[in-house]
Coordinates of C-alpha atoms and ligand atoms in Angstrom, one line a residue:
M1 CA -9.8 96.2 171.8
F2 CA -6.6 96.7 169.9
I3 CA -7.8 94.8 166.9
F4 CA -11.0 96.8 166.8
A5 CA -9.2 100.1 167.2
A6 CA -6.5 99.3 164.7
T7 CA -9.0 97.8 162.2
G8 CA -11.2 100.9 162.6
S9 CA -8.1 103.0 161.9
A10 CA -6.9 101.0 158.9
V11 CA -10.2 100.4 157.2
G12 CA -11.5 103.7 155.9
L13 CA -11.7 106.0 152.8
G14 CA -8.2 104.7 151.9
N15 CA -9.6 101.3 151.0
I16 CA -12.7 102.3 149.2
W17 CA -12.1 105.8 147.9
K18 CA -8.3 106.0 147.4
F19 CA -7.3 102.5 146.5
P20 CA -9.4 102.2 143.3
W21 CA -8.4 105.7 142.3
M22 CA -4.7 104.8 142.8
V23 CA -5.1 101.6 140.8
S24 CA -6.7 103.5 138.0
E25 CA -4.0 106.2 138.1
S26 CA -1.2 103.6 137.8
G27 CA -2.8 101.5 135.2
G28 CA -4.2 98.4 137.0
G29 CA -2.7 95.0 137.7
A30 CA 0.9 96.1 138.0
F31 CA -0.1 98.4 140.8
V32 CA -2.2 95.8 142.6
L33 CA 0.7 93.3 142.4
I34 CA 3.2 95.8 143.8
Y35 CA 0.7 96.9 146.4
I36 CA 0.1 93.4 147.8
S37 CA 3.8 92.7 147.8
S38 CA 4.5 96.0 149.6
V39 CA 1.9 95.1 152.2
I40 CA 3.6 91.8 153.0
L41 CA 7.2 92.6 152.6
I42 CA 7.4 96.3 153.8
A43 CA 4.3 97.6 155.4
L44 CA 3.4 94.6 157.7
P45 CA 7.0 94.3 159.1
I46 CA 7.0 98.1 159.8
M47 CA 3.5 97.8 161.3
I48 CA 4.9 95.3 163.8
A49 CA 7.7 97.7 164.6
E50 CA 5.4 100.6 165.1
V51 CA 3.1 98.7 167.4
F52 CA 6.1 97.3 169.2
I53 CA 7.4 100.9 169.9
G54 CA 3.9 101.9 171.2
R55 CA 3.4 98.9 173.4
H56 CA 6.9 99.1 174.9
G57 CA 6.8 102.9 175.3
K58 CA 3.2 103.1 176.6
Q59 CA 3.0 106.9 176.0
N60 CA 2.5 109.3 173.1
P61 CA 4.7 108.7 170.1
V62 CA 7.2 111.4 170.9
A63 CA 7.7 110.2 174.4
S64 CA 7.7 106.5 173.5
L65 CA 10.5 107.1 171.0
Q66 CA 12.5 109.1 173.5
Y67 CA 12.0 106.4 176.2
L68 CA 13.0 103.6 173.9
S69 CA 16.1 105.3 172.6
K70 CA 17.2 106.2 176.1
E71 CA 16.5 102.7 177.3
S72 CA 18.7 101.2 174.6
S73 CA 21.4 103.7 175.1
S74 CA 21.9 102.8 178.7
F75 CA 24.4 100.1 179.8
D76 CA 25.0 98.3 183.1
V77 CA 27.8 99.5 185.3
T78 CA 29.1 97.4 188.2
E79 CA 30.5 99.1 191.2
I80 CA 31.3 98.3 194.8
D81 CA 28.7 99.6 197.2
G82 CA 30.8 101.0 200.0
D83 CA 28.1 100.9 202.7
L84 CA 26.9 97.4 202.1
N85 CA 30.2 96.2 200.8
R86 CA 28.8 94.3 197.9
I87 CA 28.7 94.5 194.1
K88 CA 25.7 96.4 192.6
T89 CA 24.8 97.1 189.0
K90 CA 23.0 100.2 187.9
K91 CA 21.9 101.7 184.6
Q92 CA 23.9 104.5 183.1
Q93 CA 23.3 106.5 180.0
Y94 CA 25.9 107.0 177.4
S95 CA 27.1 110.5 177.6
N96 CA 25.8 111.3 174.2
S97 CA 22.4 109.9 174.9
D98 CA 20.9 113.3 174.0
D99 CA 21.7 112.5 170.4
Y100 CA 19.5 109.4 170.6
S101 CA 16.5 111.5 171.6
N102 CA 16.6 112.9 168.1
W103 CA 14.4 109.9 167.4
Q104 CA 11.5 111.9 168.9
L105 CA 11.5 113.8 165.6
V106 CA 9.9 110.8 164.0
G107 CA 7.0 111.3 166.5
W108 CA 6.9 115.0 165.6
G109 CA 6.8 114.3 161.9
G110 CA 4.0 111.9 162.5
I111 CA 1.9 114.4 164.4
I112 CA 2.3 116.8 161.5
A113 CA 1.5 114.2 158.9
G114 CA -1.6 113.2 160.8
I115 CA -2.9 116.8 160.8
F116 CA -2.1 117.1 157.1
I117 CA -3.9 113.9 156.2
L118 CA -6.9 114.6 158.3
S119 CA -7.3 118.0 156.7
F120 CA -8.1 116.4 153.3
Y121 CA -9.6 113.2 154.7
S122 CA -12.3 115.3 156.3
V123 CA -13.2 116.9 153.0
I124 CA -13.6 113.5 151.3
A125 CA -15.5 112.2 154.3
G126 CA -17.8 115.2 153.7
W127 CA -18.5 113.9 150.2
T128 CA -19.5 110.7 151.8
M129 CA -21.9 112.4 154.1
S130 CA -23.4 114.4 151.3
Y131 CA -23.9 111.1 149.4
I132 CA -25.8 109.6 152.3
L133 CA -28.5 112.2 151.7
K134 CA -28.4 111.9 147.9
A135 CA -28.7 108.2 148.1
G136 CA -31.6 108.4 150.6
S137 CA -33.5 110.8 148.4
G138 CA -33.4 108.4 145.5
A139 CA -31.1 110.7 143.4
F140 CA -29.3 107.7 141.9
N141 CA -32.4 105.9 140.6
L142 CA -31.7 104.7 137.0
I143 CA -28.9 107.2 136.7
D144 CA -26.4 107.0 133.8
L145 CA -22.8 107.9 133.7
E146 CA -23.5 111.5 132.6
G147 CA -26.0 112.0 135.4
S148 CA -23.7 110.5 138.0
K149 CA -20.7 112.6 136.8
M150 CA -22.9 115.7 137.0
I151 CA -24.0 115.1 140.6
F152 CA -20.4 114.7 141.6
A153 CA -19.3 117.8 139.6
N154 CA -22.0 119.9 141.1
L155 CA -21.0 118.9 144.6
V156 CA -17.3 119.6 144.3
A157 CA -17.9 122.9 142.4
D158 CA -19.7 124.2 145.4
P159 CA -17.3 125.5 148.0
I160 CA -20.0 126.4 150.5
K161 CA -21.5 122.9 150.5
L162 CA -18.0 121.4 150.8
M163 CA -17.2 123.7 153.6
G164 CA -20.4 122.8 155.4
W165 CA -19.8 119.0 155.3
H166 CA -16.1 119.5 156.1
T167 CA -17.1 121.5 159.2
V168 CA -19.7 119.0 160.3
F169 CA -17.2 116.1 159.9
M170 CA -14.5 118.0 161.9
I171 CA -16.9 118.9 164.7
L172 CA -18.0 115.2 165.0
T173 CA -14.4 114.0 165.0
C174 CA -13.3 116.5 167.6
Y175 CA -16.4 115.9 169.7
I176 CA -15.6 112.2 169.9
V177 CA -11.9 112.8 170.6
A178 CA -12.7 115.5 173.2
K179 CA -15.2 113.3 175.1
G180 CA -12.8 110.4 174.9
V181 CA -15.7 108.1 173.9
K182 CA -13.7 106.4 171.3
G183 CA -14.1 103.1 173.2
G184 CA -17.8 103.0 172.2
L185 CA -17.0 103.6 168.6
E186 CA -14.3 101.1 168.6
K187 CA -16.7 98.5 169.9
A188 CA -19.0 99.5 167.1
V189 CA -16.3 98.4 164.7
K190 CA -17.3 94.9 165.6
F191 CA -20.5 95.4 163.7
L192 CA -19.3 98.0 161.3
I193 CA -16.6 96.2 159.6
P194 CA -18.6 93.0 159.0
G195 CA -21.5 95.2 157.8
L196 CA -19.2 97.0 155.4
F197 CA -17.9 93.6 154.3
L198 CA -21.3 92.2 153.7
I199 CA -22.4 95.1 151.6
L200 CA -19.2 95.0 149.6
I201 CA -19.6 91.3 148.9
A202 CA -23.2 92.0 147.8
L203 CA -22.0 94.7 145.5
A204 CA -19.1 92.5 144.2
L205 CA -21.7 89.9 143.3
Y206 CA -23.7 92.5 141.5
S207 CA -20.5 93.5 139.6
T208 CA -20.1 89.9 138.4
T209 CA -23.3 90.3 136.4
L210 CA -22.0 93.2 134.4
N211 CA -20.7 93.0 130.9
G212 CA -17.5 94.7 131.9
F213 CA -16.7 92.1 134.6
G214 CA -14.1 90.2 132.6
D215 CA -12.4 93.4 131.5
G216 CA -12.4 94.7 135.1
M217 CA -10.8 91.5 136.4
R218 CA -8.2 91.5 133.7
Y219 CA -7.4 95.1 134.4
M220 CA -7.0 94.5 138.1
F221 CA -5.2 91.2 138.1
V222 CA -3.2 90.8 134.9
P223 CA -0.2 93.0 135.5
E224 CA 1.2 94.8 132.5
L225 CA 4.8 94.7 133.5
S226 CA 5.6 97.7 131.2
K227 CA 3.5 99.8 133.5
I228 CA 5.9 99.3 136.4
S229 CA 7.9 102.4 137.0
P230 CA 9.7 103.8 140.1
S231 CA 6.8 106.3 140.5
V232 CA 4.2 103.5 140.4
V233 CA 6.2 101.5 143.0
L234 CA 6.4 104.6 145.2
S235 CA 2.7 105.2 144.9
A236 CA 2.0 101.6 145.8
I237 CA 4.2 101.6 148.8
G238 CA 2.7 105.0 149.9
M239 CA -0.8 103.5 149.4
A240 CA 0.2 100.5 151.6
F241 CA 1.3 102.8 154.4
F242 CA -1.7 105.0 154.1
S243 CA -4.1 102.1 154.1
L244 CA -2.6 100.3 157.0
S245 CA -2.3 103.6 159.0
I246 CA 1.4 103.3 159.4
G247 CA 4.3 105.7 159.5
M248 CA 2.9 108.4 161.6
G249 CA 2.3 107.1 165.1
S250 CA -1.4 106.3 165.0
L251 CA -0.6 102.6 165.7
M252 CA 2.0 103.6 168.3
V253 CA -0.8 105.2 170.3
Y254 CA -3.0 102.2 169.7
G255 CA -0.1 99.9 170.5
S256 CA 0.0 101.4 174.0
Y257 CA -3.5 99.9 174.6
L258 CA -2.4 96.5 173.5
S259 CA -2.2 94.0 176.4
N260 CA 1.2 92.4 177.1
E261 CA -0.3 89.0 176.5
S262 CA -1.3 89.6 172.9
S263 CA 1.0 88.6 170.1
I264 CA 1.9 91.7 168.1
G265 CA 2.7 89.6 165.0
E266 CA -0.7 87.9 165.1
V267 CA -2.9 91.0 165.7
T268 CA -1.1 93.1 163.1
A269 CA -1.4 90.4 160.5
T270 CA -5.1 90.1 161.2
V271 CA -5.6 93.8 160.7
A272 CA -3.4 93.9 157.6
F273 CA -5.4 91.0 156.1
A274 CA -8.8 92.6 156.8
D275 CA -7.7 95.9 155.4
T276 CA -6.3 94.4 152.2
S277 CA -9.4 92.3 151.7
V278 CA -11.6 95.4 151.9
A279 CA -9.4 97.3 149.4
I280 CA -9.4 94.4 146.9
L281 CA -13.2 94.0 147.3
A282 CA -13.6 97.7 146.5
G283 CA -11.6 97.2 143.3
L284 CA -13.7 94.2 142.4
I285 CA -16.8 96.3 142.5
I286 CA -15.5 99.5 140.9
F287 CA -13.6 98.2 137.8
P288 CA -16.4 96.1 136.3
I289 CA -18.6 99.2 136.5
V290 CA -15.8 101.3 134.9
F291 CA -15.5 99.0 131.9
T292 CA -19.2 98.4 131.5
Y293 CA -19.8 102.1 131.2
N294 CA -16.7 102.8 129.1
L295 CA -15.1 105.1 131.6
D296 CA -11.5 105.9 131.0
P297 CA -9.8 104.7 134.3
S298 CA -6.7 106.7 133.6
T299 CA -8.4 110.0 133.8
A300 CA -10.9 109.1 136.5
G301 CA -9.2 110.9 139.5
P302 CA -10.4 111.2 143.1
G303 CA -14.0 111.2 142.0
L304 CA -13.8 107.6 140.7
I305 CA -16.0 105.9 143.3
F306 CA -18.4 108.7 143.6
E307 CA -19.0 108.7 139.8
T308 CA -19.2 104.9 139.4
L309 CA -21.0 103.5 142.4
P310 CA -24.2 105.5 142.0
I311 CA -24.7 103.9 138.6
A312 CA -24.6 100.5 140.1
F313 CA -26.9 101.5 143.0
G314 CA -29.3 103.2 140.6
S315 CA -29.8 100.0 138.5
M316 CA -30.4 97.5 141.2
P317 CA -33.6 96.6 143.1
G318 CA -33.6 98.3 146.5
G319 CA -30.7 100.4 145.3
S320 CA -31.6 103.5 147.3
I321 CA -31.6 101.6 150.6
I322 CA -28.4 99.8 149.8
A323 CA -26.7 103.0 148.7
T324 CA -27.8 104.8 151.9
L325 CA -26.5 102.0 154.0
F326 CA -23.3 101.9 152.1
F327 CA -22.5 105.6 152.5
I328 CA -23.4 105.5 156.2
L329 CA -21.0 102.6 156.7
L330 CA -18.3 104.4 154.8
F331 CA -18.9 107.4 156.9
F332 CA -18.4 105.4 160.1
A333 CA -15.3 103.8 158.6
A334 CA -14.0 107.3 157.9
I335 CA -14.6 108.6 161.4
T336 CA -12.9 105.7 163.1
S337 CA -9.9 106.5 160.9
S338 CA -10.0 110.2 161.4
I339 CA -9.9 109.8 165.2
S340 CA -6.6 107.8 164.8
L341 CA -5.2 110.5 162.6
I342 CA -5.5 113.2 165.3
E343 CA -4.8 111.1 168.3
P344 CA -1.0 111.3 168.3
A345 CA -1.3 115.1 168.4
I346 CA -3.9 114.9 171.2
S347 CA -2.0 112.5 173.4
F348 CA 1.1 114.5 173.0
L349 CA -0.6 117.8 174.0
I350 CA -2.3 116.1 177.0
E351 CA 0.8 114.4 178.3
R352 CA 3.5 117.0 177.4
H353 CA 1.6 120.3 177.8
S354 CA -0.9 119.1 180.3
M355 CA -3.8 120.3 178.2
S356 CA -7.3 118.9 178.8
R357 CA -8.6 116.5 176.2
A358 CA -11.2 119.1 175.3
E359 CA -8.7 121.9 174.8
A360 CA -6.3 119.8 172.8
S361 CA -9.1 118.6 170.5
I362 CA -10.5 122.1 169.9
K363 CA -7.1 123.5 169.1
M364 CA -6.0 120.7 166.8
G365 CA -9.5 120.5 165.3
L366 CA -9.4 124.2 164.4
L367 CA -6.0 124.0 162.9
T368 CA -7.0 120.9 160.8
W369 CA -10.3 122.5 159.8
F370 CA -8.4 125.6 158.6
L371 CA -5.9 123.6 156.5
G372 CA -8.8 121.6 155.0
I373 CA -10.1 124.8 153.4
G374 CA -7.2 124.6 151.0
T375 CA -8.2 121.1 149.9
L376 CA -11.9 121.9 149.4
L377 CA -11.1 125.0 147.4
S378 CA -8.6 123.1 145.2
F379 CA -11.6 121.3 143.7
N380 CA -13.2 124.6 142.6
L381 CA -11.9 128.2 143.1
I382 CA -8.2 127.5 143.3
S383 CA -8.1 124.4 141.1
D384 CA -5.9 126.1 138.6
Y385 CA -3.2 127.1 141.1
K386 CA -0.7 124.4 140.6
L387 CA 2.8 123.5 141.7
L388 CA 4.6 120.8 139.7
G389 CA 1.3 120.1 138.0
M390 CA -0.5 119.5 141.3
N391 CA -3.1 121.5 143.0
F392 CA -3.2 122.0 146.8
F393 CA -4.9 118.7 147.5
G394 CA -2.5 116.9 145.2
I395 CA 0.5 118.4 146.9
L396 CA -0.8 117.5 150.4
D397 CA -1.8 114.0 149.4
G398 CA 1.6 113.4 147.6
L399 CA 3.6 115.0 150.4
T400 CA 2.0 112.8 153.0
S401 CA 1.6 109.5 151.2
K402 CA 4.7 109.6 149.1
I403 CA 7.1 111.3 151.4
M404 CA 6.1 111.6 155.0
L405 CA 4.6 108.2 155.7
P406 CA 7.3 106.2 153.8
L407 CA 10.0 108.3 155.6
G408 CA 8.4 107.8 159.0
G409 CA 8.1 104.1 158.3
L410 CA 11.7 103.9 157.1
L411 CA 12.9 105.6 160.3
M412 CA 10.8 103.3 162.5
A413 CA 12.3 100.3 160.7
I414 CA 15.9 101.6 161.3
F415 CA 15.1 102.5 164.8
T416 CA 13.7 99.1 165.7
G417 CA 16.2 97.2 163.6
Y418 CA 19.4 99.0 164.6
I419 CA 18.9 101.2 167.7
V420 CA 16.7 99.3 170.0
K421 CA 18.5 96.4 171.7
K422 CA 17.6 93.1 170.1
K423 CA 16.8 91.6 173.4
I424 CA 14.1 94.2 174.2
V425 CA 12.5 93.6 170.8
M426 CA 12.6 89.8 171.2
D427 CA 11.0 89.9 174.7
E428 CA 8.2 92.1 173.4
L429 CA 7.4 90.3 170.2
R430 CA 7.9 86.8 171.5
M431 CA 7.9 85.2 168.1
G432 CA 9.5 81.8 167.4
P433 CA 13.1 82.1 166.2
I434 CA 12.3 81.5 162.5
K435 CA 9.6 84.1 162.4
F436 CA 11.6 86.5 164.4
N437 CA 14.6 86.3 162.2
F438 CA 12.6 86.5 159.1
W439 CA 11.0 89.7 160.4
L440 CA 14.4 91.0 161.4
I441 CA 15.7 90.6 157.9
L442 CA 12.7 92.4 156.5
I443 CA 13.0 95.2 159.0
K444 CA 16.8 95.6 158.9
Y445 CA 17.4 95.1 155.2
V446 CA 14.5 94.6 152.9
A447 CA 12.2 97.4 154.0
P448 CA 14.9 100.1 154.5
I449 CA 16.7 99.3 151.3
A450 CA 13.5 99.1 149.2
V451 CA 12.1 102.3 150.6
T452 CA 15.3 104.2 150.2
L453 CA 15.8 103.0 146.6
I454 CA 12.3 103.8 145.7
F455 CA 12.6 107.2 147.2
V456 CA 15.7 108.0 145.3
R457 CA 14.3 106.6 142.0
G458 CA 10.7 107.6 142.4
L459 CA 11.2 111.2 143.5
L460 CA 14.0 112.3 141.2
Ligands
LIG501 N1 -5.9 104.0 157.0 C1 -6.9 105.0 156.9 C2 -7.7 104.7 155.6 O1 -7.3 103.8 154.9 C3 -6.4 106.4 157.0 C4 -5.6 106.6 158.2 C5 -6.0 106.5 159.5 C6 -4.2 106.8 158.2 N2 -4.9 106.7 160.3 C7 -3.8 106.9 159.5 C8 -3.3 106.9 157.1 C9 -2.4 107.0 159.8 C10 -2.0 107.1 157.5 C11 -1.5 107.1 158.8 O2 -8.6 105.3 155.3

């Protein structure tokens, strides 16, 4: 169940929409190389830490962090029990244990980051839904680059349409969250992910037949080292966090479902592997199309997959059916991710404020929906209102992926590496000594130092 839920959360628009766009923004192979290294050396170790916190705490992220910090700040005292006249031990908190519960702020930050991300995620998921209909109606048949760009431009220029799709997507998300029927959807992941995988492989095979295949491969896999800069590294690390759903508590909530028998190391590695494969596959499909049709990847932007994929669909036999299926699968992948984005907030409101699931979903859904209006307008009416060269969507995306998620992950690494007692972590992870120590080095030194350095260099 955990693998389904966590894979459902991880595999989403991040892999198929955002990853190729980020690759193109950062100039190709250098980004891919740093992305894969960040997944292995930084993101996966932190993913293990996040799932550990969730499984050990067994509550919403805020409460789990509080519980774990209290637990590790207690110590055993031995005293003589006067009545029974024997020695007894009991747990006592350090007097400053309140300081330790500041760690709950990580949970809070995560709840806010989740709402921020979902607000734009829903708008992009709306594009996907609109593309299901377009694909089904044969709008992509024999389309060229101009036509495809036009379809996309017309969609994002229309605030009313965007609002409609955004609203539908948020209602669906909240409905599923309110009913608590996630279980069914998570089981569907069993068919969904393999389905998505199959269709992606078929599309990748198609891409091998294109003239631009060689150029696409060189672009993705031959790193131009001169393109590596602190900001490219920060965006690759941020992308790794975004794609694996880490740094904001989604996986803490899902970790609390994970049975005590499962090995956290194994299940997280499985999820990370599946997620990375989907992202790479998406790149293998998109870039050959980009080079075949002479698109300039550096100026592509968030419309990249919506402008390129229809050309491929339009020129293959049975393209309309494949395209429809593809966007339906992408929509389902998006909804299993969006549920995980809002779940930390929901579980917190239910447990801490004794709200019903329905009330919590409606309130959080409305808030998120409202915030999403900023994003959908930033593609049309307010696209020229910019701060530091970024529009509203750019700011929200940058703030979450490049600041909030890495910061959340950094704090989780420090928390697990330095605050929680080693014995508790060892008992929960039950890795062999070599693996455990390797993980410990990554979580105590490599991940925190890398993220801090990159923050300092990449943001200033
Ligand atoms: N990982 C998802 C994707 O790639 C998005 C997502 C879901 C997410 N839950 C998250 C991102 C938590 C960051 C944090 O589409």
